[in-house]
Structures are given as structure tokens and as C-alpha cells.
Amino acid sequence: MASLLAPPASTRGILPPRRPAPRAAQTPRAGRSCYRFRTDDDGVVDVAVAAGEGGGYTVGVEVPPLPGAPRRGGGLVLRPAGSAEAVPLDGACPAAELSFRAAPAPFSLSFLLTDGEGAEIRTHRSTPFCVPVGVGPGSPAPLGLSLSEGGAANFALYSRSAKGVVLCLYGRCGGGGGKPALEIELDPYVNRTGHVWHVSLESVEGYGSYGFRCGLFGMGHPLLDPYAKLIGDLVAANPLHVKGVTAPSMSCLGSLAIPPSYNWGRDKRPCLPLEKLVVYRANVALFTKDKSSGLPDNVAGTFSGVTAKIEHFRSLGVNAVLLEPVFQFDQVKGPYFPYHFFSPMDSYGGEGSSASAITAMKDMVKAMHRNGIEVLLEVVFTHTAEGEADGQMISISGIDNSSYYIADEIAGCKSGILNCNSPVTQNLILDSLRHWVIDFHVDGFCFINAPFLVRGPRGEYLSRPPLLESIAFDPVLSKTKIIADPWSPLGISNVQFPFPHWKRWAEMNTRFSIDVRNFLKGEALISDLATRLCGSGDLFSNRGPAFSFNYVSRNSGLTLVDLVSFSNGDLASESSWNCGEEGPSEDSVVLQKRLRQIRNFIFILFVSLGIPILNMGDECGHSSAGSTSYKDRVPLNWKALKTSFVKEVTGFISFLAALRSRRGDIFQRREFLKLENISWHGNNLSEPRWEDPTSKFLCMHIIAENDVNTPELTKGDLYICFNANEESASATLPAPAEGSVWLRLVDTSLALPGFFTAESNLKVHQVLGYSSYEVKAHSCVLFESKRDLPQFL
């Protein structure tokens, strides 16, 4: 009866059984769903929906007599909404059966009943009776949307606090003024297992996206499925008012499309040892967004743009790229405020869609792996773009705020903090991480705001956080690189602190940046510098230097060129030094000093034990005009790469990366150098003045551990000098091994091309043992001992 196909309508009239007795009759069996309605005259109406033969459906409607219910005479009639037809209900227990021939499902059947006198009988809410057709109870696992090859769909959503859940389906074109094409209210007796709400649909053909309304009787705007793999349309929603703040009037939906298939071919992860990494941190959009990148508009600022610049990474000697967060994020707050954990940002795809972003990201990872480069992701799991501070409800904040978030506000924090160590949030995070490893072949993760990962449900610190331990020993995640970063995008001051690691977790070394900056500024003890050069044993004594990720600049503070150009009172926490003039300068003395300091920063970064991290733009004088605000960063200017200054810096970085690889016996170690293989000196081989705050000169002698199997290229000792004084200092080189000479490889005070040296031009840089070498003000020098010199000429 085609006329009984009513327009899509809400199913909010569906109620669970009023008492336990009839519950067995309501339990769905294969191909059958049963519903009981309470009427506005305190009676009941039972409706059963079953799959018919040949792909159609049968809907049975029955009005059973109940004790105490009003006695109705004959003449009950069923009237479908929007139709003039009438179907009589016959028998002592009035009933009728409706058949639909191969009707497209799911859809809603809405109807009214009238008695013999023509009076309408409605639900207890005075609404028409409405039942979904082509809808089953579903399964509680896996969470999210599961699509079968036959076109059936299963939806599962965790919400402990929701009193009701409504699945909202929207048309393919997202029309209807933001109104769903079909709403299916889930029955807590049929569609809930524990705290998981679930429902299955025989088909979602004709629908494009979906969301969930959560709350009492499903009130509120549609919310994004936390486990959606593909993001759909934005739809209009009624503004919410929370604590005097109006929330956004748009909702993000999950897509009902099948995620694009991808052929990984013979993709092979580089699986580089931790100690061999040279890392480059980049923002996907800002890396190539500028027109100077020379890329088409649909490529610039996307994953494809990053792919197009792989040769740049190779030229620097980089073998790992650390991308700033790529999850779906709030475009006003920035990438460190995500609202979803399972899909990349739409704008990072060439077409601006979720599907194009997925494909472009996989293409990027595949191309990186083909060039021996690993892909690491910064991830934020401690907070979201949602939260009570501004009333936003996009996904989990509206679905189950009390389960996912820490209830009590944390001092100084304006954002909602996720309860990372609760079972439900922990599972969400682990599922997300596995998704990126398995589906996107990602090689590792850097966890931003790491101190908050060790907090308990009341914000207290846990000695053994279950989330961190689970990540460390997860069969999938334990094979990746996992890095904790104490930096917080929430404006909360975080410092290095004892982090539970199980000898699996590496860490961003904040102390390295602070101590190196202070030394080159002339304000640190030389003992602090020595500790950082040797791999920060005070922080990583139980793990080794390979677990220390070192940096001198990062995206949240001054860029490298700004570190040597700005130092006003507002930048005291940056430990920067403007080299004599604030801001841009045309003074040749100031500019020369700044260039030397840039060389020194890069040099110390690469000769220190641990993993060096270059920040995007460090290699090409990228500036934010002295601003430390993340929002003030600008796209990379690729024209700068053609300047002599940048060619010099990039060449120096490439040289140092090659040096680290060639002398991996010293610079690429999982264990610390032996004490007997290091000696320290001041001026002219004197003892260093470790605790003298006026001492700004230090020499480090590293004695190579040689045996009969050691290659000739790695047998030499190293002698490294660091001078942060305003005047020159004298370094006396110790006697090299018999038959060897000292060769100067780096002197940051010299002009290009002589300040660093390749092996093919070593003869002119020989220095005899016990000879004195003048280390100029604000400079660093590196010597390497070589034996049998002619073979290197």
C-alpha cells in the first residue's frame, strides 16, 4: 500500500514498555521489532514491524485491552498521516496488518487512530503514533558507524548520562534548512546495552550524513559521532546558552559514505631507530600556503603540498617530519583545539572534503616512507575545542560530558579537560591512535600537554596512569615512537617533571632549550650546558639520551631568527638576546653577531646527544616579528631559500646531519658516553670553572671507543669548544693519538664558505696537538682527529 508511506517524521512518540511484564514480547527477534505506545486516554497501542517476503515489510497494529484502561467500542480506524485512507481494526482485540512491497528503508510510518464516534486517539504526548521501518536493535560493538557490503548500517554510541538518544539522518545534499530527513528515537529497553546505545538500519541509501541528539527525549542539536571516520556536512542548529555564553549555531555531522579505499602497494615503514632521527616540525597549512611555494591553489597548504616539498626535507638531512595536529579542529582556536580524533582536517585535502583529506594524507605518508622519512603526529587528547567555558557542544561534550571530562575545573584552565584515565576516554584515545597507525601508517605520536595525561578523575596526579601504561605496552602502539611534550596550549605554565615512562616514552626536553639559550646569552652555568651536551642525564638517566628530543625554538615561542633579534621586557621568559639592537637592523656588526648566534644554536643542537628537532622556518630566517603568539605565525616564505643567508644555513644543517650519521658512534647513541671517554677543559686545558657564573667558555674532549672493527671514518676523537664571551678565548688542543692530526670541521665565527668543511677539503684545516686556537667571541669550534690523512684528501 504505497499510500501508507508517510513523509519522514520524528519517532519521538515511541516509548519503552511501561512495566517489566510485557518486556519479553518487545524483545526483537530476527527481522522483527516491537513497540508499545501509551495513549492520551491511558490505554496502549502495540506495533510490530517485520521484514516481509520479497524485500517488503509488514506492520501490525494492535490495541489490547488492559485492566483499568478505557473500554472502547468497535469502529477503531487507523488513518495514516497525510492520507485520506482508513484501515479498520477488527476483532475482539482490535488489530490490523499493513504490507509494503519492497519499500525503501528506513522510513517512518506515522498514523492516528479514531474511534467509532470519530474522536482521535493519540500518544500520551498528543502526537501521532510513529514507528521506524527497516530498523533493528543493532549491536553495541564496534562503536561508531559500521557499514556492511550489503548496505546495512550499525550505529553504536557510548553515553552513560543520556536519558534518551535520537539518531538523525540527513539527505545527501544537506538540505531541509538543517532539519533531519529522518529521526529514530532509540528505545532504552531494545537499543541499549550497558551504557552503549545502538541501532541498525537495513539501508542508508538516500541519506548523506548523520548525528545524534542526546538528552531527555533527545532534545538539543545533533552531535558528531566521536568515532566517525568520515566527516559530513555542517548543518544549522539552534544556539545553546550555557553560563551566559551563546554556543555556535552549527553542528558537524558524520558522513554515511564509505571511506575512500586506498592501495598502499608495497609501502614499508622506515622503522628508524630512535637515536638516528633528525626531526622537522611543520604546520601542514603554513608550510606551503604562501604563493612563494610555487604550488597550485588546490595543493598549497595541504598534505599534497607537504608531499611536493619532500626534496626540501632530504636536502636538510631530515628523516622524520613531526606535523602539528591534523585532527579536525576549531579554525578560530587553532590546531591545538580539536573536536574530533578520527579524521584529518578537511581543509588539508585538495578538495576541502574529508574524503580528499584522507586520500591526500595517505599519499603523503606513502611518499615519505618511499624516501626513508617517518611521519610523526602531534596529538592533543587532554582537552577539546568544546567545553563549559564557552558553551560549545560539538561531540562528546554534549554526548556524555560527565564521563569524558574532569568534573572539577583546574586552576588557570579555561577549557574543559578530558578525563584521560577514565575507561571510556582511555578507550577512545587508544582506538584513535590505533586507527592512525593501522589505517594511515603513521610512525609515531607526540602528546601535547603531557602532564595532564597523568591526571585522575578529580585532576589529581597519578603515579601509574593507566592510559600511559596501556600505550606503552599496546601490541600496535608499542611499535611506534611515543613522545611526551610538557608544553600546554592552554596558557598553563608547564615544566619538565618526572614522567612515568616504562623505558618506552621519550620526552620533549624543555630544559635543553632553556639552558642552551641562557648559555649563548651568557647567563648560564657551563655545567648546565655540559649536562645538555651529554644527553641530559639528570632527566633521562634511566632511559638514555635517545629519549631526549632536543630543540632550541618551537612553534609556541620565538622563532630562531627572532631569538637573536628581539629581547624586550615582554620576552623575559624566552631568554632571547637581540645582539645589540631590537628588531630589524642594518648594522653590520649586529647582523654578523646574529648570524653567528644562529649558527651556534644549530651547532649545539646537532652535537648534543639526543634527537635534534628543527622548527619550521629555522632553516630560512622565518620570523613572526618578535611575537610569541601562535596566532601571529605566518606562512613560510619559499623565496627566502634563494638568498645567500639561507643557502648557508641549510648547507650547514645538511652538513651537521651528515656528521651525526657518520659519527653515529658518538652522536647517535642509545646509551650515555662513558665517563672515561669525556674530559672537560677551560682556557688552555685548564679545569673548567663549573660553578662560576662568570665562566662562559667550555671545551669538551670526546675520546672515541675504537676496536679492530671500527671503520676508519669513525675512529677519531672530537674536541668541541663553546665560547659565549664578548671576547676571544684560547683553546689548547690535547695531543691526538699517534699518527693522527686535528682537523677543524666547524668554526662558526668564520665567513662562508670556510666556517664548515667537507672531508674533501681538509688539508688546509689541520691543527697540531698542543697548539693554541683562538675561539672568537660568541662562537663554537669543532675539531676531529684523523689518522693516515692522505686517504681523506
mmCIF file of N, CA and C in Angstrom, residues 555-637:
data_model
loop_
_atom_site.group_PDB
_atom_site.id
_atom_site.type_symbol
_atom_site.label_atom_id
_atom_site.label_comp_id
_atom_site.label_asym_id
_atom_site.label_seq_id
_atom_site.Cartn_x
_atom_site.Cartn_y
_atom_site.Cartn_z
ATOM 1 N N ASN A 555 57.151 26.185 17.804
ATOM 2 C CA ASN A 555 56.080 26.979 17.217
ATOM 3 C C ASN A 555 55.351 27.853 18.222
ATOM 4 N N SER A 556 55.529 27.633 19.508
ATOM 5 C CA SER A 556 54.768 28.356 20.516
ATOM 6 C C SER A 556 55.523 29.546 21.080
ATOM 7 N N GLY A 557 56.727 29.808 20.624
ATOM 8 C CA GLY A 557 57.508 30.931 21.139
ATOM 9 C C GLY A 557 58.194 31.650 20.003
ATOM 10 N N LEU A 558 59.324 32.263 20.316
ATOM 11 C CA LEU A 558 60.078 32.983 19.291
ATOM 12 C C LEU A 558 60.695 32.009 18.290
ATOM 13 N N THR A 559 60.686 32.401 17.027
ATOM 14 C CA THR A 559 61.392 31.616 16.019
ATOM 15 C C THR A 559 62.891 31.776 16.235
ATOM 16 N N LEU A 560 63.678 30.994 15.535
ATOM 17 C CA LEU A 560 65.128 31.045 15.727
ATOM 18 C C LEU A 560 65.692 32.420 15.399
ATOM 19 N N VAL A 561 65.290 33.012 14.295
ATOM 20 C CA VAL A 561 65.832 34.323 13.941
ATOM 21 C C VAL A 561 65.335 35.395 14.913
ATOM 22 N N ASP A 562 64.128 35.229 15.460
ATOM 23 C CA ASP A 562 63.620 36.191 16.443
ATOM 24 C C ASP A 562 64.320 36.048 17.790
ATOM 25 N N LEU A 563 64.823 34.853 18.090
ATOM 26 C CA LEU A 563 65.578 34.652 19.335
ATOM 27 C C LEU A 563 66.813 35.534 19.392
ATOM 28 N N VAL A 564 67.371 35.853 18.234
ATOM 29 C CA VAL A 564 68.596 36.666 18.204
ATOM 30 C C VAL A 564 68.299 38.090 17.755
ATOM 31 N N SER A 565 66.997 38.458 17.660
ATOM 32 C CA SER A 565 66.630 39.785 17.159
ATOM 33 C C SER A 565 65.742 40.575 18.111
ATOM 34 N N PHE A 566 65.112 39.898 19.071
ATOM 35 C CA PHE A 566 64.197 40.577 19.983
ATOM 36 C C PHE A 566 64.471 40.139 21.416
ATOM 37 N N SER A 567 64.482 41.100 22.336
ATOM 38 C CA SER A 567 64.658 40.754 23.755
ATOM 39 C C SER A 567 64.120 41.861 24.651
ATOM 40 N N ASN A 568 62.929 42.358 24.352
ATOM 41 C CA ASN A 568 62.337 43.400 25.192
ATOM 42 C C ASN A 568 61.800 42.800 26.483
ATOM 43 N N GLY A 569 61.288 43.653 27.352
ATOM 44 C CA GLY A 569 60.836 43.205 28.666
ATOM 45 C C GLY A 569 59.736 42.176 28.635
ATOM 46 N N ASP A 570 58.911 42.200 27.585
ATOM 47 C CA ASP A 570 57.818 41.230 27.487
ATOM 48 C C ASP A 570 58.309 39.835 27.135
ATOM 49 N N LEU A 571 59.575 39.711 26.753
ATOM 50 C CA LEU A 571 60.112 38.426 26.294
ATOM 51 C C LEU A 571 61.090 37.816 27.294
ATOM 52 N N ALA A 572 60.998 38.237 28.560
ATOM 53 C CA ALA A 572 61.949 37.752 29.565
ATOM 54 C C ALA A 572 61.939 36.232 29.662
ATOM 55 N N SER A 573 60.772 35.622 29.540
ATOM 56 C CA SER A 573 60.678 34.170 29.682
ATOM 57 C C SER A 573 61.279 33.424 28.491
ATOM 58 N N GLU A 574 61.561 34.132 27.404
ATOM 59 C CA GLU A 574 62.114 33.492 26.219
ATOM 60 C C GLU A 574 63.634 33.353 26.262
ATOM 61 N N SER A 575 64.293 34.031 27.199
ATOM 62 C CA SER A 575 65.764 34.010 27.307
ATOM 63 C C SER A 575 66.412 34.347 25.967
ATOM 64 N N SER A 576 65.847 35.325 25.284
ATOM 65 C CA SER A 576 66.385 35.740 23.988
ATOM 66 C C SER A 576 67.386 36.879 24.165
ATOM 67 N N TRP A 577 68.119 37.190 23.097
ATOM 68 C CA TRP A 577 69.098 38.284 23.102
ATOM 69 C C TRP A 577 69.122 38.892 21.710
ATOM 70 N N ASN A 578 68.916 40.208 21.622
ATOM 71 C CA ASN A 578 68.812 40.868 20.324
ATOM 72 C C ASN A 578 70.157 41.226 19.700
ATOM 73 N N CYS A 579 71.243 40.873 20.363
ATOM 74 C CA CYS A 579 72.607 41.107 19.848
ATOM 75 C C CYS A 579 72.940 42.580 19.689
ATOM 76 N N GLY A 580 72.253 43.435 20.449
ATOM 77 C CA GLY A 580 72.646 44.841 20.476
ATOM 78 C C GLY A 580 71.645 45.818 19.918
ATOM 79 N N GLU A 581 70.627 45.358 19.203
ATOM 80 C CA GLU A 581 69.616 46.250 18.647
ATOM 81 C C GLU A 581 68.301 45.501 18.544
ATOM 82 N N GLU A 582 67.216 46.146 18.964
ATOM 83 C CA GLU A 582 65.918 45.488 18.963
ATOM 84 C C GLU A 582 65.288 45.490 17.576
ATOM 85 N N GLY A 583 64.838 44.318 17.166
ATOM 86 C CA GLY A 583 64.133 44.206 15.903
ATOM 87 C C GLY A 583 65.034 44.231 14.687
ATOM 88 N N PRO A 584 64.459 44.498 13.516
ATOM 89 C CA PRO A 584 65.249 44.538 12.281
ATOM 90 C C PRO A 584 66.378 45.547 12.379
ATOM 91 N N SER A 585 67.508 45.216 11.796
ATOM 92 C CA SER A 585 68.684 46.071 11.897
ATOM 93 C C SER A 585 69.436 46.099 10.575
ATOM 94 N N GLU A 586 70.129 47.220 10.340
ATOM 95 C CA GLU A 586 71.013 47.333 9.186
ATOM 96 C C GLU A 586 72.457 47.493 9.638
ATOM 97 N N ASP A 587 72.687 47.378 10.942
ATOM 98 C CA ASP A 587 74.035 47.478 11.490
ATOM 99 C C ASP A 587 74.795 46.191 11.180
ATOM 100 N N SER A 588 75.893 46.269 10.453
ATOM 101 C CA SER A 588 76.628 45.077 10.026
ATOM 102 C C SER A 588 77.183 44.297 11.206
ATOM 103 N N VAL A 589 77.577 45.008 12.274
ATOM 104 C CA VAL A 589 78.118 44.318 13.448
ATOM 105 C C VAL A 589 77.017 43.492 14.122
ATOM 106 N N VAL A 590 75.847 44.095 14.266
ATOM 107 C CA VAL A 590 74.717 43.389 14.860
ATOM 108 C C VAL A 590 74.317 42.195 13.998
ATOM 109 N N LEU A 591 74.233 42.408 12.704
ATOM 110 C CA LEU A 591 73.824 41.328 11.808
ATOM 111 C C LEU A 591 74.826 40.182 11.828
ATOM 112 N N GLN A 592 76.116 40.508 11.886
ATOM 113 C CA GLN A 592 77.130 39.452 11.930
ATOM 114 C C GLN A 592 77.028 38.652 13.226
ATOM 115 N N LYS A 593 76.750 39.341 14.305
ATOM 116 C CA LYS A 593 76.612 38.667 15.602
ATOM 117 C C LYS A 593 75.378 37.760 15.602
ATOM 118 N N ARG A 594 74.293 38.244 14.995
ATOM 119 C CA ARG A 594 73.085 37.422 14.912
ATOM 120 C C ARG A 594 73.313 36.170 14.071
ATOM 121 N N LEU A 595 73.994 36.332 12.962
ATOM 122 C CA LEU A 595 74.291 35.186 12.114
ATOM 123 C C LEU A 595 75.122 34.163 12.878
ATOM 124 N N ARG A 596 76.077 34.638 13.634
ATOM 125 C CA ARG A 596 76.931 33.734 14.403
ATOM 126 C C ARG A 596 76.118 32.996 15.465
ATOM 127 N N GLN A 597 75.195 33.697 16.107
ATOM 128 C CA GLN A 597 74.371 33.063 17.129
ATOM 129 C C GLN A 597 73.441 32.016 16.530
ATOM 130 N N ILE A 598 72.893 32.287 15.343
ATOM 131 C CA ILE A 598 72.058 31.283 14.672
ATOM 132 C C ILE A 598 72.871 30.028 14.401
ATOM 133 N N ARG A 599 74.093 30.209 13.905
ATOM 134 C CA ARG A 599 74.980 29.067 13.676
ATOM 135 C C ARG A 599 75.228 28.307 14.980
ATOM 136 N N ASN A 600 75.451 29.066 16.065
ATOM 137 C CA ASN A 600 75.746 28.427 17.353
ATOM 138 C C ASN A 600 74.567 27.589 17.840
ATOM 139 N N PHE A 601 73.356 28.135 17.728
ATOM 140 C CA PHE A 601 72.173 27.380 18.153
ATOM 141 C C PHE A 601 72.069 26.066 17.382
ATOM 142 N N ILE A 602 72.191 26.143 16.076
ATOM 143 C CA ILE A 602 72.064 24.944 15.251
ATOM 144 C C ILE A 602 73.193 23.962 15.558
ATOM 145 N N PHE A 603 74.392 24.482 15.748
ATOM 146 C CA PHE A 603 75.544 23.625 16.030
ATOM 147 C C PHE A 603 75.359 22.850 17.331
ATOM 148 N N ILE A 604 75.001 23.557 18.406
ATOM 149 C CA ILE A 604 74.825 22.891 19.700
ATOM 150 C C ILE A 604 73.693 21.875 19.627
ATOM 151 N N LEU A 605 72.631 22.211 18.904
ATOM 152 C CA LEU A 605 71.512 21.282 18.749
ATOM 153 C C LEU A 605 71.979 19.958 18.144
ATOM 154 N N PHE A 606 72.845 20.017 17.135
ATOM 155 C CA PHE A 606 73.232 18.807 16.420
ATOM 156 C C PHE A 606 74.396 18.057 17.063
ATOM 157 N N VAL A 607 75.212 18.711 17.875
ATOM 158 C CA VAL A 607 76.326 17.983 18.507
ATOM 159 C C VAL A 607 75.977 17.504 19.904
ATOM 160 N N SER A 608 74.745 17.746 20.347
ATOM 161 C CA SER A 608 74.308 17.256 21.648
ATOM 162 C C SER A 608 73.716 15.868 21.490
ATOM 163 N N LEU A 609 73.933 15.008 22.477
ATOM 164 C CA LEU A 609 73.314 13.696 22.450
ATOM 165 C C LEU A 609 71.816 13.857 22.632
ATOM 166 N N GLY A 610 71.055 13.092 21.892
ATOM 167 C CA GLY A 610 69.613 13.226 21.876
ATOM 168 C C GLY A 610 69.150 13.431 20.447
ATOM 169 N N ILE A 611 67.870 13.702 20.276
ATOM 170 C CA ILE A 611 67.272 13.830 18.954
ATOM 171 C C ILE A 611 67.079 15.307 18.623
ATOM 172 N N PRO A 612 67.729 15.815 17.565
ATOM 173 C CA PRO A 612 67.548 17.233 17.211
ATOM 174 C C PRO A 612 66.229 17.473 16.495
ATOM 175 N N ILE A 613 65.532 18.552 16.873
ATOM 176 C CA ILE A 613 64.282 18.934 16.227
ATOM 177 C C ILE A 613 64.427 20.338 15.659
ATOM 178 N N LEU A 614 64.281 20.445 14.353
ATOM 179 C CA LEU A 614 64.244 21.741 13.686
ATOM 180 C C LEU A 614 62.806 22.217 13.637
ATOM 181 N N ASN A 615 62.596 23.491 13.934
ATOM 182 C CA ASN A 615 61.260 24.041 13.820
ATOM 183 C C ASN A 615 61.084 24.647 12.434
ATOM 184 N N MET A 616 59.903 24.530 11.893
ATOM 185 C CA MET A 616 59.625 25.048 10.554
ATOM 186 C C MET A 616 60.094 26.489 10.421
ATOM 187 N N GLY A 617 60.933 26.742 9.450
ATOM 188 C CA GLY A 617 61.430 28.081 9.196
ATOM 189 C C GLY A 617 62.763 28.384 9.834
ATOM 190 N N ASP A 618 63.238 27.518 10.752
ATOM 191 C CA ASP A 618 64.558 27.741 11.355
ATOM 192 C C ASP A 618 65.640 27.817 10.284
ATOM 193 N N GLU A 619 65.417 27.093 9.188
ATOM 194 C CA GLU A 619 66.442 26.996 8.155
ATOM 195 C C GLU A 619 66.426 28.185 7.198
ATOM 196 N N CYS A 620 65.409 29.036 7.286
ATOM 197 C CA CYS A 620 65.322 30.117 6.293
ATOM 198 C C CYS A 620 64.964 31.465 6.904
ATOM 199 N N GLY A 621 65.344 31.705 8.152
ATOM 200 C CA GLY A 621 65.145 33.022 8.759
ATOM 201 C C GLY A 621 63.697 33.416 8.926
ATOM 202 N N HIS A 622 62.821 32.440 9.156
ATOM 203 C CA HIS A 622 61.390 32.699 9.307
ATOM 204 C C HIS A 622 61.141 33.503 10.576
ATOM 205 N N SER A 623 60.381 34.590 10.459
ATOM 206 C CA SER A 623 60.151 35.483 11.594
ATOM 207 C C SER A 623 58.670 35.719 11.822
ATOM 208 N N SER A 624 58.330 35.924 13.118
ATOM 209 C CA SER A 624 56.974 36.344 13.494
ATOM 210 C C SER A 624 57.012 37.737 14.096
ATOM 211 N N ALA A 625 58.030 38.496 13.705
ATOM 212 C CA ALA A 625 58.188 39.886 14.146
ATOM 213 C C ALA A 625 58.251 40.005 15.659
ATOM 214 N N GLY A 626 58.862 39.016 16.303
ATOM 215 C CA GLY A 626 59.049 39.078 17.742
ATOM 216 C C GLY A 626 57.859 38.638 18.560
ATOM 217 N N SER A 627 56.823 38.138 17.935
ATOM 218 C CA SER A 627 55.642 37.684 18.668
ATOM 219 C C SER A 627 55.816 36.221 19.083
ATOM 220 N N THR A 628 55.372 35.928 20.291
ATOM 221 C CA THR A 628 55.388 34.544 20.767
ATOM 222 C C THR A 628 54.039 33.872 20.611
ATOM 223 N N SER A 629 53.048 34.617 20.121
ATOM 224 C CA SER A 629 51.700 34.078 19.982
ATOM 225 C C SER A 629 51.622 33.133 18.791
ATOM 226 N N TYR A 630 51.011 31.996 19.016
ATOM 227 C CA TYR A 630 50.830 31.033 17.927
ATOM 228 C C TYR A 630 50.003 31.636 16.800
ATOM 229 N N LYS A 631 49.067 32.481 17.142
ATOM 230 C CA LYS A 631 48.161 33.045 16.141
ATOM 231 C C LYS A 631 48.851 34.045 15.222
ATOM 232 N N ASP A 632 50.024 34.541 15.620
ATOM 233 C CA ASP A 632 50.730 35.528 14.810
ATOM 234 C C ASP A 632 51.692 34.900 13.805
ATOM 235 N N ARG A 633 51.730 33.600 13.770
ATOM 236 C CA ARG A 633 52.640 32.964 12.820
ATOM 237 C C ARG A 633 52.130 33.136 11.395
ATOM 238 N N VAL A 634 53.064 33.221 10.476
ATOM 239 C CA VAL A 634 52.710 33.449 9.073
ATOM 240 C C VAL A 634 53.257 32.304 8.232
ATOM 241 N N PRO A 635 52.715 32.133 7.014
ATOM 242 C CA PRO A 635 53.211 31.057 6.148
ATOM 243 C C PRO A 635 54.686 31.221 5.800
ATOM 244 N N LEU A 636 55.323 30.118 5.520
ATOM 245 C CA LEU A 636 56.737 30.088 5.162
ATOM 246 C C LEU A 636 56.939 30.791 3.817
ATOM 247 N N ASN A 637 57.983 31.625 3.755
ATOM 248 C CA ASN A 637 58.315 32.318 2.513
ATOM 249 C C ASN A 637 59.392 31.524 1.779
#
